[in-house]
Amino acid sequence: MSSKILIIGACGQIGTELTTKLREIYGVNNVIASDINTRNLDLVNSGPFEIIDAKNFNAIKDCCKNHNIDTVYLMAALLSATGEKYPMEAWDLNTNALFHVLNLAKDGVIKKIFWPSSIAVFGSTTPRENTPQHTICEPTTVYGITKQVGERWCEYYHNKYGVDVRSLRYPGIISHKAMPGGGTTDYAVEIYHEALKIGTYECFLSKDTSLPMMFMADAIKATTELMQTPVEHLTIRSSYNLAAISFTPKEIAESIKKQLPEFSITYKPDFRQAIADSWPSSIDDSIARKDWNWKENYNLEVMTIEMLTQLKLKYRIEP
Ligand code: NAD
């Protein structure tokens, strides 16, 4: 039987590409995209779209009932760097929107939820290398705190009420369609744009700051595969560790230089350096690999070639 899906926060960096993929899999009219604004016109015009504030329980409920929605992907959130500027807004949106969809599942209005967590659940007391699934989580950012409590509530709603909620701890996601929305790993997207536009980039993290990252195609693949996995294979109901590649600003700059030899980078760390320093440099995602056969397709070199190829088309630069 075909799934009827609602995506909340569909106009963002991940939602934009997730919507396209889910429409390919389930059919355009079976995937309702929604967001608080219509900023992303390509997305808004690509199929069914509704304005929904993720903090408004009744708006989500009405949409689910009107369209017979069985699955919700909750992508609306305030991200790490923006969350530090607006702590109470981040807490309000990130936790209450999750409660709304968890309660809709508990009440039987919907059957299944995808909610992304993040490597931001970890903190400076977490082992930084090959960070295990089960480890110390003492996040130091508001964003990380909202993701950590979100994970606890997901597991609680699953254990207590049988809610089928599934989650991934996304690393920094790199993509060429929508721009990132205020995270600490945004440099790894901006660098490709600036490399092509002006040939140089001033990085807000120091050159040796290694962070876990992933190309968007892999993040979407992980998300759809997790949601299609038979329920009996799932052993994690908080959020799965998920990894693909880890690199430093210096390493991504070197991979760009192989394609654009004139490219140069400078470093001017700002407040985001402290956030990055509190996060792991690499992640052990062996449970995801075992439970649902997770495997990435993109390494740093392949991703760089793809990013530059796609952005040259976008900026109409000769190949
Ligand atoms: P984004 O900031 O690019 O997009 C978020 C979207 O939510 C935007 O389109 C925004 O308009 C919308 N939104 C904001 N407030 C809203 C509200 N009140 N109601 C409805 N919509 C609202 O974020 P993203 O990068 O696409 O991230 C999606 C999810 O993935 C978030 O939960 C984020 O924490 C998580 N995540 C992202 C990354 C990453 O690198 N992008 C990494 C880890 C986790």
Short mmCIF file of C-alpha atoms and ligand atoms in Angstrom, two decimals:
data_model
loop_
_atom_site.label_atom_id
_atom_site.label_comp_id
_atom_site.label_asym_id
_atom_site.label_seq_id
_atom_site.Cartn_x
_atom_site.Cartn_y
_atom_site.Cartn_z
CA MET A 1 0.00 0.00 0.00
CA SER A 2 1.30 3.44 -0.89
CA SER A 3 2.38 5.78 1.89
CA LYS A 4 0.87 9.26 2.30
CA ILE A 5 3.57 11.59 3.57
CA LEU A 6 3.82 15.07 5.15
CA ILE A 7 7.19 16.83 5.26
CA ILE A 8 7.38 19.69 7.77
CA GLY A 9 10.17 22.21 7.05
CA ALA A 10 10.40 21.03 3.43
CA CYS A 11 11.97 24.24 2.06
CA GLY A 12 15.27 23.82 3.93
CA GLN A 13 18.61 22.38 2.89
CA ILE A 14 17.64 18.74 3.49
CA GLY A 15 13.85 19.01 3.05
CA THR A 16 14.22 20.31 -0.51
CA GLU A 17 16.06 17.20 -1.69
CA LEU A 18 14.15 14.80 0.56
CA THR A 19 10.86 16.01 -0.97
CA THR A 20 12.14 15.32 -4.50
CA LYS A 21 13.32 11.82 -3.58
CA LEU A 22 10.15 10.87 -1.68
CA ARG A 23 8.04 12.05 -4.62
CA GLU A 24 10.10 9.85 -6.95
CA ILE A 25 9.49 6.86 -4.66
CA TYR A 26 5.87 7.40 -3.57
CA GLY A 27 4.42 9.66 -6.30
CA VAL A 28 4.11 13.47 -6.38
CA ASN A 29 0.57 13.63 -5.01
CA ASN A 30 1.34 11.31 -2.09
CA VAL A 31 3.93 13.70 -0.64
CA ILE A 32 2.67 16.97 0.88
CA ALA A 33 5.49 19.47 1.37
CA SER A 34 5.04 22.18 4.03
CA ASP A 35 6.98 25.03 5.56
CA ILE A 36 6.37 28.24 7.48
CA ASN A 37 7.07 30.32 4.37
CA THR A 38 7.08 30.01 0.56
CA ARG A 39 10.67 31.27 0.11
CA ASN A 40 11.76 28.26 -1.94
CA LEU A 41 9.50 28.71 -4.99
CA ASP A 42 10.93 25.77 -6.96
CA LEU A 43 9.93 23.47 -4.11
CA VAL A 44 6.58 25.18 -3.51
CA ASN A 45 5.63 24.78 -7.19
CA SER A 46 6.86 21.19 -7.53
CA GLY A 47 3.75 19.51 -6.06
CA PRO A 48 1.24 19.73 -3.18
CA PHE A 49 2.37 22.39 -0.68
CA GLU A 50 0.86 23.85 2.50
CA ILE A 51 1.92 26.58 4.90
CA ILE A 52 2.27 24.93 8.32
CA ASP A 53 3.92 26.28 11.46
CA ALA A 54 5.56 23.28 13.13
CA LYS A 55 4.72 24.80 16.54
CA ASN A 56 0.99 24.69 15.73
CA PHE A 57 -0.37 21.27 16.80
CA ASN A 58 -3.82 21.81 15.26
CA ALA A 59 -2.40 22.89 11.91
CA ILE A 60 -0.33 19.69 11.69
CA LYS A 61 -3.24 17.55 12.87
CA ASP A 62 -5.71 19.11 10.39
CA CYS A 63 -3.31 18.56 7.49
CA CYS A 64 -2.72 14.93 8.53
CA LYS A 65 -6.46 14.28 8.77
CA ASN A 66 -7.38 16.13 5.55
CA HIS A 67 -4.81 14.23 3.50
CA ASN A 68 -4.91 10.85 5.32
CA ILE A 69 -1.23 11.21 6.17
CA ASP A 70 0.39 8.12 7.70
CA THR A 71 4.04 9.25 7.81
CA VAL A 72 5.56 12.58 8.92
CA TYR A 73 9.14 13.73 8.26
CA LEU A 74 9.80 16.55 10.75
CA MET A 75 12.66 18.64 9.30
CA ALA A 76 11.82 22.07 10.79
CA ALA A 77 14.37 23.18 13.40
CA LEU A 78 16.66 26.01 14.39
CA LEU A 79 20.23 24.81 13.76
CA SER A 80 23.36 25.05 15.91
CA ALA A 81 24.75 28.50 15.08
CA THR A 82 21.30 30.17 14.87
CA GLY A 83 20.25 28.40 18.08
CA GLU A 84 23.08 30.09 19.99
CA LYS A 85 21.70 33.46 18.87
CA TYR A 86 18.07 32.62 19.69
CA PRO A 87 18.19 30.00 22.49
CA MET A 88 14.56 30.14 23.61
CA GLU A 89 13.23 30.05 20.03
CA ALA A 90 15.43 27.01 19.33
CA TRP A 91 14.16 25.25 22.45
CA ASP A 92 10.54 26.13 21.65
CA LEU A 93 10.58 25.00 18.00
CA ASN A 94 12.88 21.99 18.27
CA THR A 95 11.17 20.37 21.24
CA ASN A 96 7.51 21.35 20.80
CA ALA A 97 7.32 20.41 17.11
CA LEU A 98 8.64 16.97 18.02
CA PHE A 99 6.07 16.57 20.81
CA HIS A 100 3.31 17.47 18.35
CA VAL A 101 4.16 14.68 15.92
CA LEU A 102 4.93 12.16 18.68
CA ASN A 103 1.52 12.85 20.20
CA LEU A 104 -0.21 12.51 16.83
CA ALA A 105 1.37 9.06 16.49
CA LYS A 106 0.48 8.14 20.07
CA ASP A 107 -3.15 9.13 19.35
CA GLY A 108 -3.21 7.01 16.17
CA VAL A 109 -3.58 9.94 13.74
CA ILE A 110 -0.30 9.00 12.00
CA LYS A 111 1.68 5.73 12.00
CA LYS A 112 5.32 6.60 11.43
CA ILE A 113 7.75 9.48 12.07
CA PHE A 114 11.19 10.47 10.83
CA TRP A 115 12.95 13.01 13.03
CA PRO A 116 16.61 13.93 12.54
CA SER A 117 19.00 14.23 15.43
CA SER A 118 22.60 15.39 15.04
CA ILE A 119 26.22 14.89 16.07
CA ALA A 120 25.46 17.96 18.24
CA VAL A 121 24.12 15.58 20.93
CA PHE A 122 27.76 14.93 21.79
CA GLY A 123 29.89 17.31 23.85
CA SER A 124 33.45 17.93 24.95
CA THR A 125 33.33 14.99 27.42
CA THR A 126 32.42 12.54 24.62
CA PRO A 127 35.26 10.43 23.13
CA ARG A 128 36.12 12.42 19.96
CA GLU A 129 37.52 9.67 17.75
CA ASN A 130 35.21 6.98 16.42
CA THR A 131 32.48 8.13 18.83
CA PRO A 132 30.38 5.10 19.89
CA GLN A 133 26.58 4.84 19.63
CA HIS A 134 26.21 4.63 23.42
CA THR A 135 28.52 7.12 25.11
CA ILE A 136 28.66 10.28 27.23
CA CYS A 137 26.33 12.94 25.80
CA GLU A 138 26.79 16.30 27.52
CA PRO A 139 26.01 18.79 24.74
CA THR A 140 27.08 22.41 25.29
CA THR A 141 24.86 24.09 22.67
CA VAL A 142 21.13 24.81 22.92
CA TYR A 143 20.71 22.94 19.64
CA GLY A 144 22.53 19.90 21.02
CA ILE A 145 20.41 19.97 24.18
CA THR A 146 17.21 20.01 22.10
CA LYS A 147 18.45 17.05 20.03
CA GLN A 148 19.47 15.09 23.12
CA VAL A 149 16.11 15.51 24.85
CA GLY A 150 14.41 14.77 21.53
CA GLU A 151 16.22 11.44 21.34
CA ARG A 152 15.15 10.57 24.89
CA TRP A 153 11.52 11.39 24.10
CA CYS A 154 11.60 9.37 20.85
CA GLU A 155 12.84 6.31 22.70
CA TYR A 156 10.31 6.90 25.50
CA TYR A 157 7.36 7.20 23.10
CA HIS A 158 8.50 4.03 21.33
CA ASN A 159 8.92 2.02 24.55
CA LYS A 160 5.86 3.36 26.33
CA TYR A 161 3.32 3.87 23.53
CA GLY A 162 4.74 1.77 20.66
CA VAL A 163 5.29 4.84 18.45
CA ASP A 164 7.27 3.95 15.30
CA VAL A 165 9.68 6.90 15.33
CA ARG A 166 13.00 6.56 13.51
CA SER A 167 15.98 8.86 13.71
CA LEU A 168 19.53 9.48 12.45
CA ARG A 169 22.29 11.56 14.02
CA TYR A 170 23.16 13.40 10.80
CA PRO A 171 26.70 14.69 10.47
CA GLY A 172 27.29 17.99 8.58
CA ILE A 173 25.42 17.73 5.28
CA ILE A 174 26.96 19.07 2.06
CA SER A 175 24.77 19.94 -0.91
CA HIS A 176 24.48 22.23 -3.94
CA LYS A 177 20.70 22.88 -4.21
CA ALA A 178 19.42 24.82 -1.16
CA MET A 179 21.94 26.72 0.99
CA PRO A 180 22.48 25.49 4.57
CA GLY A 181 20.41 27.08 7.31
CA GLY A 182 22.83 28.28 10.02
CA GLY A 183 24.89 25.30 11.17
CA THR A 184 28.53 24.95 12.23
CA THR A 185 29.40 22.76 9.23
CA ASP A 186 28.06 25.34 6.70
CA TYR A 187 31.66 26.24 5.75
CA ALA A 188 31.93 22.97 3.82
CA VAL A 189 29.16 24.15 1.47
CA GLU A 190 30.11 27.85 1.27
CA ILE A 191 33.70 26.95 0.32
CA TYR A 192 32.61 25.42 -3.02
CA HIS A 193 30.47 28.45 -3.93
CA GLU A 194 33.24 30.91 -3.11
CA ALA A 195 35.88 28.79 -4.86
CA LEU A 196 33.94 29.13 -8.10
CA LYS A 197 32.74 32.70 -7.63
CA ILE A 198 35.89 34.45 -6.34
CA GLY A 199 38.61 31.76 -6.12
CA THR A 200 39.24 32.21 -2.41
CA TYR A 201 37.48 31.47 0.90
CA GLU A 202 37.85 32.78 4.47
CA CYS A 203 36.98 29.84 6.73
CA PHE A 204 35.29 30.39 10.11
CA LEU A 205 36.91 27.22 11.53
CA SER A 206 40.65 26.58 12.00
CA LYS A 207 42.47 24.52 9.38
CA ASP A 208 42.80 21.29 11.42
CA THR A 209 39.22 21.08 12.74
CA SER A 210 38.09 17.60 11.70
CA LEU A 211 34.31 17.03 11.66
CA PRO A 212 32.05 14.20 10.42
CA MET A 213 30.37 15.13 7.12
CA MET A 214 28.20 13.56 4.43
CA PHE A 215 27.14 14.37 0.86
CA MET A 216 23.40 15.08 0.55
CA ALA A 217 22.73 12.11 -1.76
CA ASP A 218 24.04 9.81 0.96
CA ALA A 219 21.97 11.55 3.68
CA ILE A 220 18.81 11.10 1.60
CA LYS A 221 19.72 7.47 0.86
CA ALA A 222 20.22 6.80 4.60
CA THR A 223 16.89 8.45 5.43
CA THR A 224 14.80 6.55 2.88
CA GLU A 225 16.55 3.25 3.64
CA LEU A 226 15.99 3.62 7.39
CA MET A 227 12.30 4.38 6.81
CA GLN A 228 11.91 1.31 4.54
CA THR A 229 13.66 -1.10 6.94
CA PRO A 230 11.36 -3.79 8.41
CA VAL A 231 10.59 -2.82 11.99
CA GLU A 232 12.07 -6.00 13.49
CA HIS A 233 15.56 -5.07 12.23
CA LEU A 234 15.70 -1.82 14.20
CA THR A 235 17.57 -1.92 17.52
CA ILE A 236 18.00 1.83 18.12
CA ARG A 237 14.95 3.96 18.92
CA SER A 238 16.76 7.06 20.17
CA SER A 239 18.84 7.89 17.07
CA TYR A 240 21.37 5.96 14.97
CA ASN A 241 24.99 7.12 14.68
CA LEU A 242 25.59 7.74 10.97
CA ALA A 243 28.87 8.47 9.19
CA ALA A 244 30.44 8.78 5.77
CA ILE A 245 33.54 11.01 5.70
CA SER A 246 35.50 13.15 8.14
CA PHE A 247 37.78 15.95 6.96
CA THR A 248 39.34 19.27 8.00
CA PRO A 249 39.04 22.65 6.24
CA LYS A 250 42.62 22.12 5.02
CA GLU A 251 41.73 18.75 3.49
CA ILE A 252 38.60 20.00 1.69
CA ALA A 253 40.63 22.97 0.38
CA GLU A 254 43.24 20.54 -0.98
CA SER A 255 40.57 18.48 -2.73
CA ILE A 256 39.22 21.70 -4.34
CA LYS A 257 42.75 22.74 -5.39
CA LYS A 258 43.10 19.47 -7.33
CA GLN A 259 40.21 20.68 -9.52
CA LEU A 260 40.86 24.45 -9.30
CA PRO A 261 44.65 24.93 -8.82
CA GLU A 262 44.32 28.72 -8.27
CA PHE A 263 41.99 28.32 -5.25
CA SER A 264 43.26 29.69 -1.92
CA ILE A 265 41.91 29.58 1.66
CA THR A 266 42.46 31.71 4.79
CA TYR A 267 41.30 30.97 8.35
CA LYS A 268 39.50 33.31 10.75
CA PRO A 269 37.80 31.20 13.45
CA ASP A 270 34.73 32.79 15.09
CA PHE A 271 32.22 31.64 17.76
CA ARG A 272 31.51 28.51 15.73
CA GLN A 273 35.01 27.17 16.49
CA ALA A 274 33.98 26.47 20.10
CA ILE A 275 30.92 24.57 18.88
CA ALA A 276 33.02 22.50 16.46
CA ASP A 277 35.59 21.80 19.20
CA SER A 278 32.85 20.24 21.34
CA TRP A 279 31.84 17.78 18.58
CA PRO A 280 33.38 14.43 17.55
CA SER A 281 35.88 14.23 14.71
CA SER A 282 34.69 10.80 13.55
CA ILE A 283 31.71 8.53 14.30
CA ASP A 284 31.31 4.77 14.80
CA ASP A 285 28.14 3.89 12.89
CA SER A 286 28.60 0.10 12.91
CA ILE A 287 25.09 -0.49 14.32
CA ALA A 288 23.48 1.30 11.33
CA ARG A 289 25.71 -0.75 9.01
CA LYS A 290 24.61 -3.97 10.74
CA ASP A 291 20.88 -3.26 11.31
CA TRP A 292 19.95 -1.87 7.88
CA ASN A 293 23.11 -2.32 5.76
CA TRP A 294 24.01 1.37 5.72
CA LYS A 295 26.84 2.22 3.31
CA GLU A 296 27.80 5.60 1.84
CA ASN A 297 28.60 6.17 -1.85
CA TYR A 298 30.61 9.43 -1.69
CA ASN A 299 34.13 10.08 -0.42
CA LEU A 300 35.71 13.57 -0.32
CA GLU A 301 37.21 13.47 -3.84
CA VAL A 302 34.04 12.21 -5.54
CA MET A 303 31.93 14.72 -3.60
CA THR A 304 34.19 17.63 -4.58
CA ILE A 305 33.98 16.75 -8.28
CA GLU A 306 30.17 16.47 -8.05
CA MET A 307 29.78 19.74 -6.10
CA LEU A 308 31.96 21.70 -8.54
CA THR A 309 30.27 20.16 -11.59
CA GLN A 310 26.78 21.02 -10.33
CA LEU A 311 27.69 24.52 -9.13
CA LYS A 312 29.37 25.34 -12.47
CA LEU A 313 26.02 24.56 -14.12
CA LYS A 314 24.21 26.73 -11.55
CA TYR A 315 26.58 29.70 -12.06
CA ARG A 316 26.80 29.07 -15.83
CA ILE A 317 30.59 28.63 -15.67
CA GLU A 318 32.19 26.81 -18.61
CA PRO A 319 33.32 23.27 -17.60
P1 NAD B 1 17.23 24.29 7.35
O1 NAD B 1 17.45 25.37 8.34
O2 NAD B 1 17.92 24.39 6.03
O3 NAD B 1 15.68 24.09 7.07
C1 NAD B 1 14.72 24.14 8.08
C2 NAD B 1 13.40 24.51 7.45
O4 NAD B 1 12.44 24.62 8.51
C3 NAD B 1 13.42 25.86 6.72
O5 NAD B 1 12.88 25.72 5.43
C4 NAD B 1 12.54 26.76 7.59
O6 NAD B 1 11.80 27.72 6.85
C5 NAD B 1 11.64 25.74 8.25
N1 NAD B 1 11.05 26.24 9.50
C6 NAD B 1 11.62 27.04 10.43
N2 NAD B 1 10.74 27.30 11.42
C7 NAD B 1 9.60 26.64 11.10
C8 NAD B 1 8.34 26.51 11.71
N3 NAD B 1 8.05 27.12 12.89
N4 NAD B 1 7.40 25.75 11.10
C9 NAD B 1 7.66 25.14 9.92
N5 NAD B 1 8.83 25.23 9.28
C10 NAD B 1 9.80 25.97 9.87
O7 NAD B 1 17.60 22.89 8.07
P2 NAD B 1 18.14 21.55 7.40
O8 NAD B 1 19.61 21.65 7.27
O9 NAD B 1 17.32 21.20 6.22
O10 NAD B 1 17.87 20.53 8.61
C11 NAD B 1 16.71 19.72 8.67
C12 NAD B 1 16.81 18.88 9.93
O11 NAD B 1 18.02 18.10 9.91
C13 NAD B 1 16.86 19.68 11.23
O12 NAD B 1 16.18 18.98 12.24
C14 NAD B 1 18.32 19.72 11.56
O13 NAD B 1 18.52 19.86 12.95
C15 NAD B 1 18.77 18.35 11.07
N6 NAD B 1 20.21 18.32 10.79
C16 NAD B 1 20.74 19.01 9.74
C17 NAD B 1 22.11 18.95 9.49
C18 NAD B 1 22.73 19.70 8.34
O14 NAD B 1 23.97 19.66 8.16
N7 NAD B 1 21.98 20.36 7.50
C19 NAD B 1 22.94 18.19 10.33
C20 NAD B 1 22.37 17.52 11.42
C21 NAD B 1 21.00 17.56 11.62
#
